[in-house]
C-alpha positions as YAML, in Angstrom:
chain: A
units: angstrom
residues:
- id: 1
  name: MET
  ca: [76.35, 137.62, 92.37]
- id: 2
  name: LEU
  ca: [78.35, 134.38, 92.32]
- id: 3
  name: GLN
  ca: [75.36, 132.14, 93.00]
- id: 4
  name: LYS
  ca: [73.28, 133.76, 90.28]
- id: 5
  name: LEU
  ca: [76.08, 133.28, 87.77]
- id: 6
  name: LEU
  ca: [76.56, 129.67, 88.84]
- id: 7
  name: SER
  ca: [72.86, 129.03, 88.26]
- id: 8
  name: ARG
  ca: [73.18, 130.40, 84.74]
- id: 9
  name: VAL
  ca: [76.25, 128.25, 84.11]
- id: 10
  name: CYS
  ca: [74.43, 125.10, 85.27]
- id: 11
  name: ASP
  ca: [71.38, 125.96, 83.15]
- id: 12
  name: ASP
  ca: [73.50, 125.96, 80.00]
- id: 13
  name: PRO
  ca: [73.06, 122.52, 78.36]
- id: 14
  name: SER
  ca: [76.62, 122.60, 77.02]
- id: 15
  name: ILE
  ca: [78.06, 122.43, 80.56]
- id: 16
  name: HIS
  ca: [77.00, 118.79, 80.91]
- id: 17
  name: LEU
  ca: [78.92, 117.65, 77.84]
- id: 18
  name: GLU
  ca: [81.96, 119.69, 78.81]
- id: 19
  name: MET
  ca: [82.03, 118.23, 82.33]
- id: 20
  name: ALA
  ca: [81.55, 114.68, 81.03]
- id: 21
  name: ASN
  ca: [84.51, 115.16, 78.67]
- id: 22
  name: LEU
  ca: [86.61, 116.63, 81.47]
- id: 23
  name: HIS
  ca: [85.83, 113.69, 83.74]
- id: 24
  name: ARG
  ca: [86.61, 111.17, 81.04]
- id: 25
  name: ARG
  ca: [89.88, 112.87, 80.16]
- id: 26
  name: ALA
  ca: [90.94, 113.14, 83.81]
- id: 27
  name: TYR
  ca: [90.20, 109.45, 84.43]
- id: 28
  name: PHE
  ca: [91.90, 108.05, 81.37]
- id: 29
  name: ASP
  ca: [94.88, 110.38, 81.67]
- id: 30
  name: ALA
  ca: [95.40, 109.21, 85.25]
- id: 31
  name: GLN
  ca: [95.05, 105.58, 84.18]
- id: 32
  name: ASN
  ca: [97.43, 106.07, 81.27]
- id: 33
  name: ARG
  ca: [100.05, 107.66, 83.52]
- id: 34
  name: ALA
  ca: [99.54, 104.88, 86.04]
- id: 35
  name: GLY
  ca: [100.02, 102.21, 83.38]
- id: 36
  name: ASP
  ca: [103.26, 103.82, 82.25]
- id: 37
  name: LYS
  ca: [104.48, 104.01, 85.85]
- id: 38
  name: TRP
  ca: [103.58, 100.35, 86.44]
- id: 39
  name: ARG
  ca: [105.58, 99.28, 83.41]
- id: 40
  name: ASN
  ca: [108.45, 101.77, 83.43]
- id: 41
  name: GLY
  ca: [108.56, 103.44, 86.83]
- id: 42
  name: HIS
  ca: [111.25, 103.07, 89.46]
- id: 43
  name: TRP
  ca: [109.97, 100.57, 92.02]
- id: 44
  name: THR
  ca: [111.77, 99.25, 95.09]
- id: 45
  name: CYS
  ca: [112.10, 95.54, 95.91]
- id: 46
  name: MET
  ca: [109.33, 94.37, 98.25]
- id: 47
  name: HIS
  ca: [111.72, 92.38, 100.44]
- id: 48
  name: PRO
  ca: [111.69, 94.30, 103.73]
- id: 49
  name: GLU
  ca: [115.50, 94.38, 103.97]
- id: 50
  name: CYS
  ca: [116.21, 95.48, 100.39]
- id: 51
  name: ASN
  ca: [116.17, 98.86, 98.65]
- id: 52
  name: ASP
  ca: [117.33, 97.68, 95.24]
- id: 53
  name: ARG
  ca: [115.32, 98.38, 92.14]
- id: 54
  name: ALA
  ca: [112.57, 95.88, 91.33]
- id: 55
  name: ILE
  ca: [112.54, 94.02, 88.04]
- id: 56
  name: GLY
  ca: [109.56, 92.51, 86.23]
- id: 57
  name: SER
  ca: [108.56, 89.61, 88.47]
- id: 58
  name: HIS
  ca: [105.96, 87.05, 87.43]
- id: 59
  name: THR
  ca: [102.97, 86.72, 89.74]
- id: 60
  name: LEU
  ca: [102.06, 83.37, 88.19]
- id: 61
  name: GLN
  ca: [104.68, 80.88, 87.09]
- id: 62
  name: LYS
  ca: [105.85, 81.53, 83.56]
- id: 63
  name: LYS
  ca: [107.17, 78.08, 82.75]
- id: 64
  name: ASN
  ca: [104.60, 75.83, 84.39]
- id: 65
  name: SER
  ca: [101.34, 77.80, 84.37]
- id: 66
  name: LEU
  ca: [101.38, 80.46, 81.68]
- id: 67
  name: GLU
  ca: [103.23, 78.29, 79.17]
- id: 68
  name: ALA
  ca: [100.64, 75.55, 79.73]
- id: 69
  name: ILE
  ca: [97.83, 77.71, 78.30]
- id: 70
  name: ALA
  ca: [99.82, 79.65, 75.69]
- id: 71
  name: ASP
  ca: [99.24, 78.96, 71.99]
- id: 72
  name: PRO
  ca: [101.85, 76.31, 71.08]
- id: 73
  name: THR
  ca: [102.85, 78.15, 67.91]
- id: 74
  name: SER
  ca: [102.59, 81.87, 68.63]
- id: 75
  name: ARG
  ca: [103.27, 81.50, 72.38]
- id: 76
  name: VAL
  ca: [100.63, 84.10, 73.24]
- id: 77
  name: VAL
  ca: [97.71, 84.25, 75.68]
- id: 78
  name: VAL
  ca: [94.49, 86.28, 75.75]
- id: 79
  name: SER
  ca: [94.32, 88.84, 78.55]
- id: 80
  name: PRO
  ca: [92.88, 92.24, 79.55]
- id: 81
  name: ARG
  ca: [95.08, 95.09, 78.34]
- id: 82
  name: PHE
  ca: [94.65, 98.76, 79.19]
- id: 83
  name: ASP
  ca: [93.66, 101.14, 76.41]
- id: 84
  name: PRO
  ca: [93.71, 104.85, 77.45]
- id: 85
  name: ALA
  ca: [90.76, 105.53, 75.13]
- id: 86
  name: VAL
  ca: [88.33, 102.98, 76.56]
- id: 87
  name: GLY
  ca: [89.88, 101.39, 79.67]
- id: 88
  name: ASP
  ca: [90.61, 97.65, 79.76]
- id: 89
  name: ARG
  ca: [89.98, 95.66, 76.62]
- id: 90
  name: VAL
  ca: [90.68, 92.05, 75.70]
- id: 91
  name: GLY
  ca: [94.01, 91.62, 73.95]
- id: 92
  name: THR
  ca: [94.79, 88.48, 72.00]
- id: 93
  name: ASN
  ca: [98.53, 88.70, 71.38]
- id: 94
  name: LEU
  ca: [100.32, 88.95, 74.75]
- id: 95
  name: SER
  ca: [103.41, 86.77, 74.91]
- id: 96
  name: TYR
  ca: [103.19, 84.41, 77.85]
- id: 97
  name: GLU
  ca: [106.73, 85.46, 78.78]
- id: 98
  name: ASN
  ca: [105.46, 89.00, 79.43]
- id: 99
  name: ALA
  ca: [102.21, 87.99, 81.10]
- id: 100
  name: SER
  ca: [101.50, 88.45, 84.83]
- id: 101
  name: VAL
  ca: [104.54, 90.70, 85.31]
- id: 102
  name: PHE
  ca: [104.66, 93.19, 88.16]
- id: 103
  name: PRO
  ca: [107.47, 95.34, 89.64]
- id: 104
  name: GLY
  ca: [107.83, 93.28, 92.80]
- id: 105
  name: PHE
  ca: [111.35, 92.18, 93.60]
- id: 106
  name: CYS
  ca: [114.94, 92.84, 92.67]
- id: 107
  name: GLU
  ca: [116.68, 90.21, 90.56]
- id: 108
  name: LYS
  ca: [118.38, 88.64, 93.60]
- id: 109
  name: HIS
  ca: [115.27, 88.24, 95.73]
- id: 110
  name: ASP
  ca: [113.03, 87.29, 92.82]
- id: 111
  name: ARG
  ca: [115.39, 84.38, 92.23]
- id: 112
  name: GLU
  ca: [116.25, 83.40, 95.80]
- id: 113
  name: LEU
  ca: [112.86, 83.77, 97.49]
- id: 114
  name: PHE
  ca: [110.94, 81.71, 94.95]
- id: 115
  name: LEU
  ca: [113.57, 79.21, 93.78]
- id: 116
  name: HIS
  ca: [111.83, 76.30, 95.52]
- id: 117
  name: LEU
  ca: [108.52, 77.21, 93.85]
- id: 118
  name: GLU
  ca: [110.04, 77.58, 90.41]
- id: 119
  name: GLU
  ca: [111.80, 74.23, 90.63]
- id: 120
  name: MET
  ca: [108.63, 72.32, 91.56]
- id: 121
  name: THR
  ca: [107.44, 70.08, 88.74]
- id: 122
  name: GLY
  ca: [104.68, 68.02, 90.38]
- id: 123
  name: ALA
  ca: [102.01, 68.95, 92.89]
- id: 124
  name: PRO
  ca: [103.21, 71.92, 94.95]
- id: 125
  name: ASP
  ca: [104.23, 71.03, 98.49]
- id: 126
  name: PRO
  ca: [103.23, 73.29, 101.42]
- id: 127
  name: LEU
  ca: [106.30, 75.51, 101.05]
- id: 128
  name: ALA
  ca: [105.69, 76.05, 97.32]
- id: 129
  name: THR
  ca: [102.02, 76.83, 97.98]
- id: 130
  name: VAL
  ca: [102.88, 79.36, 100.70]
- id: 131
  name: LEU
  ca: [105.49, 80.98, 98.46]
- id: 132
  name: GLN
  ca: [102.94, 81.39, 95.66]
- id: 133
  name: CYS
  ca: [100.48, 82.86, 98.18]
- id: 134
  name: CYS
  ca: [103.13, 85.35, 99.31]
- id: 135
  name: ARG
  ca: [103.89, 86.33, 95.72]
- id: 136
  name: THR
  ca: [100.18, 86.74, 94.96]
- id: 137
  name: PHE
  ca: [99.71, 88.85, 98.09]
- id: 138
  name: CYS
  ca: [102.62, 91.11, 97.16]
- id: 139
  name: ARG
  ca: [101.29, 91.66, 93.66]
- id: 140
  name: GLU
  ca: [97.78, 92.43, 94.91]
- id: 141
  name: ARG
  ca: [99.03, 94.81, 97.58]
- id: 142
  name: LEU
  ca: [101.20, 96.72, 95.13]
- id: 143
  name: ALA
  ca: [98.38, 96.80, 92.57]
- id: 144
  name: GLN
  ca: [95.95, 98.19, 95.16]
- id: 145
  name: VAL
  ca: [98.43, 100.90, 96.21]
- id: 146
  name: HIS
  ca: [98.93, 101.77, 92.57]
- id: 147
  name: ALA
  ca: [95.18, 101.82, 91.84]
- id: 148
  name: PHE
  ca: [94.51, 104.07, 94.82]
- id: 149
  name: GLU
  ca: [97.19, 106.53, 93.72]
- id: 150
  name: ALA
  ca: [95.78, 106.56, 90.18]
- id: 151
  name: SER
  ca: [92.25, 107.18, 91.49]
- id: 152
  name: LYS
  ca: [93.46, 110.02, 93.71]
- id: 153
  name: ASN
  ca: [95.38, 111.62, 90.85]
- id: 154
  name: GLY
  ca: [92.35, 111.35, 88.58]
- id: 155
  name: TYR
  ca: [90.08, 112.85, 91.23]
- id: 156
  name: ASP
  ca: [92.47, 115.73, 91.93]
- id: 157
  name: ARG
  ca: [92.70, 116.54, 88.24]
- id: 158
  name: MET
  ca: [88.93, 116.33, 87.86]
- id: 159
  name: VAL
  ca: [88.42, 118.83, 90.69]
- id: 160
  name: ARG
  ca: [91.03, 121.18, 89.26]
- id: 161
  name: ASP
  ca: [89.70, 120.99, 85.70]
- id: 162
  name: GLN
  ca: [86.13, 121.54, 86.89]
- id: 163
  name: HIS
  ca: [87.18, 124.63, 88.81]
- id: 164
  name: GLU
  ca: [89.05, 126.10, 85.86]
- id: 165
  name: ALA
  ca: [86.29, 125.35, 83.32]
- id: 166
  name: ILE
  ca: [83.53, 126.81, 85.50]
- id: 167
  name: GLY
  ca: [85.72, 129.78, 86.27]
- id: 168
  name: ARG
  ca: [86.16, 130.53, 82.57]
- id: 169
  name: ARG
  ca: [82.39, 130.42, 82.09]
- id: 170
  name: LEU
  ca: [81.82, 132.75, 85.03]
- id: 171
  name: GLU
  ca: [84.32, 135.22, 83.65]
- id: 172
  name: ALA
  ca: [82.66, 135.08, 80.21]
- id: 173
  name: LEU
  ca: [79.22, 135.73, 81.69]
- id: 174
  name: SER
  ca: [80.29, 138.53, 84.03]
- id: 175
  name: GLY
  ca: [83.01, 140.17, 81.97]
- id: 176
  name: LEU
  ca: [85.11, 140.22, 85.15]
- id: 177
  name: PRO
  ca: [88.17, 138.34, 86.37]
- id: 178
  name: LEU
  ca: [87.11, 135.45, 88.58]
- id: 179
  name: SER
  ca: [88.89, 136.89, 91.62]
- id: 180
  name: THR
  ca: [86.76, 140.07, 91.48]
- id: 181
  name: ILE
  ca: [83.33, 138.44, 91.22]
- id: 182
  name: SER
  ca: [81.30, 139.24, 94.31]
- id: 183
  name: GLY
  ca: [80.96, 136.24, 96.59]
- id: 184
  name: TYR
  ca: [84.01, 134.38, 95.27]
- id: 185
  name: THR
  ca: [86.94, 133.56, 97.56]
- id: 186
  name: GLU
  ca: [90.39, 132.43, 96.47]
- id: 187
  name: THR
  ca: [90.16, 129.27, 98.59]
- id: 188
  name: GLU
  ca: [86.89, 128.17, 96.99]
- id: 189
  name: ARG
  ca: [86.76, 125.27, 94.56]
- id: 190
  name: LEU
  ca: [84.00, 125.60, 92.00]
- id: 191
  name: GLN
  ca: [82.27, 122.24, 91.64]
- id: 192
  name: TYR
  ca: [79.87, 120.71, 89.17]
- id: 193
  name: ARG
  ca: [77.38, 118.44, 90.92]
- id: 194
  name: PRO
  ca: [79.11, 118.24, 94.31]
- id: 195
  name: ASP
  ca: [77.06, 115.14, 95.17]
- id: 196
  name: ASN
  ca: [78.90, 113.22, 92.43]
- id: 197
  name: LEU
  ca: [82.25, 114.31, 93.81]
- id: 198
  name: GLU
  ca: [81.13, 113.24, 97.28]
- id: 199
  name: ARG
  ca: [80.24, 109.82, 95.89]
- id: 200
  name: ILE
  ca: [83.70, 109.53, 94.33]
- id: 201
  name: ARG
  ca: [85.31, 110.58, 97.61]
- id: 202
  name: HIS
  ca: [83.30, 107.91, 99.41]
- id: 203
  name: LEU
  ca: [84.46, 105.23, 96.96]
- id: 204
  name: ALA
  ca: [88.07, 106.39, 97.35]
- id: 205
  name: SER
  ca: [87.72, 106.20, 101.13]
- id: 206
  name: ALA
  ca: [86.42, 102.62, 100.86]
- id: 207
  name: GLN
  ca: [89.32, 101.78, 98.55]
- id: 208
  name: ALA
  ca: [91.79, 103.16, 101.09]
- id: 209
  name: THR
  ca: [90.16, 101.21, 103.91]
- id: 210
  name: PHE
  ca: [90.39, 97.98, 101.89]
- id: 211
  name: LEU
  ca: [94.06, 98.66, 101.14]
- id: 212
  name: ASN
  ca: [94.80, 99.31, 104.82]
- id: 213
  name: SER
  ca: [93.29, 95.93, 105.68]
- id: 214
  name: PHE
  ca: [96.22, 94.30, 103.87]
- id: 215
  name: ASP
  ca: [98.55, 95.53, 106.62]
- id: 216
  name: LYS
  ca: [97.41, 92.77, 108.97]
- id: 217
  name: LEU
  ca: [99.04, 90.15, 106.73]
- id: 218
  name: ALA
  ca: [101.91, 92.22, 105.33]
- id: 219
  name: GLY
  ca: [104.11, 92.06, 108.44]
- id: 220
  name: SER
  ca: [104.17, 88.28, 108.69]
- id: 221
  name: VAL
  ca: [104.83, 87.92, 104.94]
- id: 222
  name: GLY
  ca: [107.85, 90.20, 105.33]
- id: 223
  name: ASP
  ca: [109.01, 88.20, 108.35]
- id: 224
  name: PHE
  ca: [108.74, 84.99, 106.31]
- id: 225
  name: PHE
  ca: [110.83, 86.49, 103.53]
- id: 226
  name: CYS
  ca: [113.55, 87.19, 106.10]
- id: 227
  name: ASP
  ca: [113.25, 83.93, 108.04]
- id: 228
  name: ARG
  ca: [111.60, 80.75, 106.73]
- id: 229
  name: ALA
  ca: [111.14, 79.59, 110.32]
- id: 230
  name: ARG
  ca: [108.47, 82.30, 110.77]
- id: 231
  name: PRO
  ca: [105.51, 81.21, 108.60]
- id: 232
  name: PRO
  ca: [103.05, 83.87, 107.42]
- id: 233
  name: HIS
  ca: [99.78, 84.26, 109.32]
- id: 234
  name: MET
  ca: [97.63, 82.75, 106.58]
- id: 235
  name: PHE
  ca: [94.75, 80.36, 106.29]
- id: 236
  name: ILE
  ca: [95.09, 78.63, 102.91]
- id: 237
  name: LYS
  ca: [92.53, 76.45, 101.14]
- id: 238
  name: SER
  ca: [94.07, 74.57, 98.24]
- id: 239
  name: TRP
  ca: [92.44, 72.29, 95.68]
- id: 240
  name: ALA
  ca: [93.54, 70.42, 92.58]
- id: 241
  name: LEU
  ca: [91.41, 69.49, 89.56]
- id: 242
  name: SER
  ca: [92.01, 66.62, 87.19]
- id: 243
  name: ASN
  ca: [92.14, 68.78, 84.03]
- id: 244
  name: CYS
  ca: [94.39, 71.57, 82.86]
- id: 245
  name: LEU
  ca: [91.93, 74.47, 82.78]
- id: 246
  name: ASP
  ca: [92.04, 77.08, 80.04]
- id: 247
  name: PHE
  ca: [92.73, 80.06, 82.30]
- id: 248
  name: ALA
  ca: [95.19, 81.28, 84.92]
- id: 249
  name: LEU
  ca: [94.50, 84.19, 87.26]
- id: 250
  name: SER
  ca: [95.16, 85.92, 90.54]
- id: 251
  name: GLY
  ca: [93.27, 88.55, 92.47]
- id: 252
  name: SER
  ca: [91.91, 89.87, 95.75]
- id: 253
  name: ASP
  ca: [88.41, 90.68, 96.98]
- id: 254
  name: ASP
  ca: [86.70, 92.12, 100.02]
- id: 255
  name: ILE
  ca: [84.55, 89.47, 101.72]
- id: 256
  name: GLY
  ca: [83.87, 91.53, 104.84]
- id: 257
  name: LEU
  ca: [81.13, 93.97, 105.82]
- id: 258
  name: PRO
  ca: [80.85, 97.61, 104.74]
- id: 259
  name: GLY
  ca: [83.47, 99.58, 106.64]
- id: 260
  name: ALA
  ca: [85.08, 96.39, 107.97]
- id: 261
  name: PRO
  ca: [86.88, 94.83, 104.99]
- id: 262
  name: VAL
  ca: [88.25, 91.30, 105.02]
- id: 263
  name: PRO
  ca: [90.59, 90.63, 102.10]
- id: 264
  name: MET
  ca: [90.50, 87.28, 100.34]
- id: 265
  name: PHE
  ca: [93.27, 86.40, 97.88]
- id: 266
  name: TYR
  ca: [93.24, 83.71, 95.23]
- id: 267
  name: PHE
  ca: [95.00, 82.26, 92.22]
- id: 268
  name: VAL
  ca: [94.65, 79.55, 89.58]
- id: 269
  name: MET
  ca: [97.71, 77.75, 88.21]
- id: 270
  name: PRO
  ca: [97.03, 75.33, 85.34]
- id: 271
  name: ARG
  ca: [99.72, 72.78, 84.57]
- id: 272
  name: SER
  ca: [100.01, 69.84, 82.23]
- id: 273
  name: GLY
  ca: [97.04, 67.60, 83.05]
- id: 274
  name: VAL
  ca: [96.08, 69.31, 86.32]
- id: 275
  name: THR
  ca: [95.09, 72.70, 87.77]
- id: 276
  name: HIS
  ca: [95.89, 74.05, 91.23]
- id: 277
  name: LEU
  ca: [93.44, 76.53, 92.75]
- id: 278
  name: VAL
  ca: [93.94, 78.43, 96.01]
- id: 279
  name: ALA
  ca: [92.01, 80.90, 98.17]
- id: 280
  name: PHE
  ca: [93.63, 82.37, 101.29]
- id: 281
  name: CYS
  ca: [93.30, 85.06, 103.93]
- id: 282
  name: HIS
  ca: [94.73, 86.13, 107.28]
- id: 283
  name: ILE
  ca: [94.40, 83.32, 109.83]
- id: 284
  name: GLU
  ca: [92.08, 85.50, 111.96]
- id: 285
  name: ASP
  ca: [89.65, 85.66, 109.02]
- id: 286
  name: GLU
  ca: [89.43, 81.90, 108.46]
- id: 287
  name: ALA
  ca: [85.77, 81.73, 109.52]
- id: 288
  name: VAL
  ca: [84.79, 84.46, 107.07]
- id: 289
  name: LEU
  ca: [86.51, 82.78, 104.14]
- id: 290
  name: THR
  ca: [85.08, 79.42, 105.18]
- id: 291
  name: ASN
  ca: [81.58, 80.87, 105.03]
- id: 292
  name: VAL
  ca: [82.18, 82.11, 101.48]
- id: 293
  name: LEU
  ca: [83.57, 78.75, 100.35]
- id: 294
  name: GLU
  ca: [80.72, 76.84, 101.97]
- id: 295
  name: GLU
  ca: [78.19, 79.12, 100.25]
- id: 296
  name: LYS
  ca: [79.91, 78.23, 96.98]
- id: 297
  name: GLU
  ca: [79.77, 74.52, 97.93]
- id: 298
  name: VAL
  ca: [83.51, 74.03, 97.45]
- id: 299
  name: TYR
  ca: [84.89, 73.98, 100.99]
- id: 300
  name: GLY
  ca: [84.23, 70.32, 101.74]
- id: 301
  name: LEU
  ca: [84.88, 68.81, 98.31]
- id: 302
  name: ARG
  ca: [86.73, 65.51, 98.48]
- id: 303
  name: PRO
  ca: [89.00, 63.72, 96.02]
- id: 304
  name: GLY
  ca: [86.79, 62.03, 93.43]
- id: 305
  name: ASP
  ca: [83.98, 64.60, 93.76]
- id: 306
  name: ASN
  ca: [82.72, 66.47, 90.70]
- id: 307
  name: GLY
  ca: [84.78, 69.64, 90.26]
- id: 308
  name: ILE
  ca: [82.27, 71.80, 88.39]
- id: 309
  name: ALA
  ca: [81.35, 73.92, 91.44]
- id: 310
  name: LEU
  ca: [85.02, 74.77, 91.92]
- id: 311
  name: PHE
  ca: [85.40, 75.55, 88.23]
- id: 312
  name: ARG
  ca: [82.37, 77.86, 88.29]
- id: 313
  name: PHE
  ca: [83.56, 79.66, 91.43]
- id: 314
  name: PHE
  ca: [86.92, 80.58, 89.92]
- id: 315
  name: GLU
  ca: [85.27, 81.35, 86.57]
- id: 316
  name: GLN
  ca: [83.12, 83.86, 88.48]
- id: 317
  name: LEU
  ca: [86.23, 85.40, 90.02]
- id: 318
  name: MET
  ca: [87.76, 85.69, 86.57]
- id: 319
  name: ILE
  ca: [84.79, 87.24, 84.76]
- id: 320
  name: ASP
  ca: [83.06, 89.24, 87.49]
- id: 321
  name: ARG
  ca: [85.90, 90.29, 89.80]
- id: 322
  name: THR
  ca: [89.59, 90.33, 88.84]
- id: 323
  name: ASN
  ca: [91.10, 91.65, 85.62]
- id: 324
  name: HIS
  ca: [94.38, 89.81, 86.16]
- id: 325
  name: TRP
  ca: [93.57, 86.73, 84.11]
- id: 326
  name: PHE
  ca: [95.05, 84.86, 81.15]
- id: 327
  name: LEU
  ca: [93.10, 82.65, 78.75]
- id: 328
  name: ARG
  ca: [94.12, 79.97, 76.29]
- id: 329
  name: PRO
  ca: [93.68, 81.44, 72.76]
- id: 330
  name: SER
  ca: [91.80, 78.37, 71.53]
- id: 331
  name: ALA
  ca: [89.26, 78.83, 74.35]
- id: 332
  name: TRP
  ca: [88.74, 82.44, 73.26]
- id: 333
  name: ALA
  ca: [88.32, 81.35, 69.64]
- id: 334
  name: ALA
  ca: [85.78, 78.70, 70.66]
- id: 335
  name: LEU
  ca: [83.48, 81.27, 72.27]
- id: 336
  name: SER
  ca: [80.51, 82.46, 70.27]
- id: 337
  name: ASP
  ca: [80.41, 86.08, 69.14]
- id: 338
  name: SER
  ca: [78.02, 86.83, 71.99]
- id: 339
  name: GLY
  ca: [80.29, 85.03, 74.45]
- id: 340
  name: ARG
  ca: [83.29, 87.08, 73.43]
- id: 341
  name: GLN
  ca: [81.19, 90.24, 73.67]
- id: 342
  name: ILE
  ca: [80.19, 89.32, 77.23]
- id: 343
  name: LEU
  ca: [83.82, 88.91, 78.22]
- id: 344
  name: VAL
  ca: [84.75, 92.19, 76.54]
- id: 345
  name: SER
  ca: [81.90, 93.97, 78.33]
- id: 346
  name: GLU
  ca: [82.70, 92.49, 81.73]
- id: 347
  name: VAL
  ca: [86.40, 93.30, 81.65]
- id: 348
  name: ASN
  ca: [85.77, 96.83, 82.95]
- id: 349
  name: ILE
  ca: [83.20, 95.78, 85.57]
- id: 350
  name: HIS
  ca: [84.67, 94.51, 88.83]
- id: 351
  name: ASP
  ca: [81.94, 95.22, 91.38]
- id: 352
  name: ARG
  ca: [79.47, 92.41, 90.79]
- id: 353
  name: SER
  ca: [78.50, 90.51, 93.91]
- id: 354
  name: LEU
  ca: [80.61, 87.54, 94.86]
- id: 355
  name: TYR
  ca: [77.52, 85.84, 96.24]
- id: 356
  name: GLY
  ca: [75.00, 84.01, 94.11]
- id: 357
  name: ALA
  ca: [75.63, 82.57, 90.67]
- id: 358
  name: GLY
  ca: [78.27, 84.36, 88.66]
- id: 359
  name: THR
  ca: [78.53, 84.86, 84.93]
- id: 360
  name: LYS
  ca: [78.74, 81.44, 83.25]
- id: 361
  name: LEU
  ca: [80.59, 81.65, 79.99]
- id: 362
  name: PHE
  ca: [82.74, 78.60, 79.37]
- id: 363
  name: PRO
  ca: [81.48, 75.05, 78.77]
- id: 364
  name: SER
  ca: [81.84, 72.65, 81.67]
- id: 365
  name: PRO
  ca: [84.99, 70.54, 81.28]
- id: 366
  name: GLU
  ca: [84.22, 66.86, 80.85]
- id: 367
  name: LYS
  ca: [85.09, 64.41, 83.61]
- id: 368
  name: LEU
  ca: [86.36, 67.17, 85.88]
- id: 369
  name: GLU
  ca: [87.21, 65.71, 89.28]
- id: 370
  name: VAL
  ca: [88.67, 67.09, 92.49]
- id: 371
  name: THR
  ca: [91.99, 65.38, 93.18]
- id: 372
  name: ARG
  ca: [93.05, 67.32, 96.29]
- id: 373
  name: ASN
  ca: [91.56, 69.51, 99.01]
- id: 374
  name: VAL
  ca: [93.99, 70.71, 101.68]
- id: 375
  name: SER
  ca: [93.78, 73.32, 104.43]
- id: 376
  name: TRP
  ca: [96.93, 74.99, 105.73]
- id: 377
  name: ARG
  ca: [97.40, 77.01, 108.89]
- id: 378
  name: PRO
  ca: [100.63, 78.58, 110.20]
- id: 379
  name: ARG
  ca: [103.21, 75.95, 111.10]
- id: 380
  name: PRO
  ca: [106.94, 75.46, 110.42]
- id: 381
  name: LEU
  ca: [107.76, 74.74, 106.78]
...
């Protein structure tokens, strides 16, 4: 009896709209709750020897990087902002003082761990670069944990809401309580298009595997926080460009093979008259990251070389991959209507291939030169 009723339910055209609305509501409700938790939840300091409550730490430097691209009058930057109705959208009025904030460290460790970095005014020395890498890693790890929890909560609600909605339809068709319909068991979950749910489960499994791959680097970052004589197990590629670019960003990406993720982390820090750009990974994954950077023709750049390839690579990371970016308002205003629409459209798409040419949106900066290219491997700082 149950299977016949289910066939009738699935043949009703209205079921498709109802399920689509349920899925949308489950997703955006989970994202909305996650956003509120990220901003207002109780988070513990990420220093391995601290259990104090985390404050709003800046991933990217507020004074040197974010202030450099903020509007000089309004002090705001352009950045993706979550809207529970549509997902991420482009916001144009975020104060640079509130940009790039994450619940990472307590007040004491946020100040003490990164004091050397915050006091740097010129080109960052190796210690400052490693500290920024550690801060970027911590933000990305926490963001991935948070994203996985939000996805799981959304999936669980979707499964529950599907079951309840289909159950109501079965009861209406049969005139019987769901528990008394022949063929139904109390442990059964009624599903709409199980293949779609299986696809979502597969994506969640891949997300969990990627998150677990962060563990390889996490231990040495924690050791470094406790003892500066124990450098983190990172391979770091660091460049500088002769211009202050119009965007700052940070992010992480999987550059490994399916089922064998290799996380790459990166950030862009514009400053007055110069921009520092970094990509890094676990030291054991140096060859993988090197292959990516060579494919992008940026690995071997030398001081005095044209910096456009480097600019385009990090532009691709901004538009096609991460949503943790911040743009100078005048650069946003200078885009054509179609250019702004491209950026708005891409802000919710983060699965475009890292290989090949990315989305080119911004004009090439004039006279852009590489002024530094440095590789760093674990050594005393």
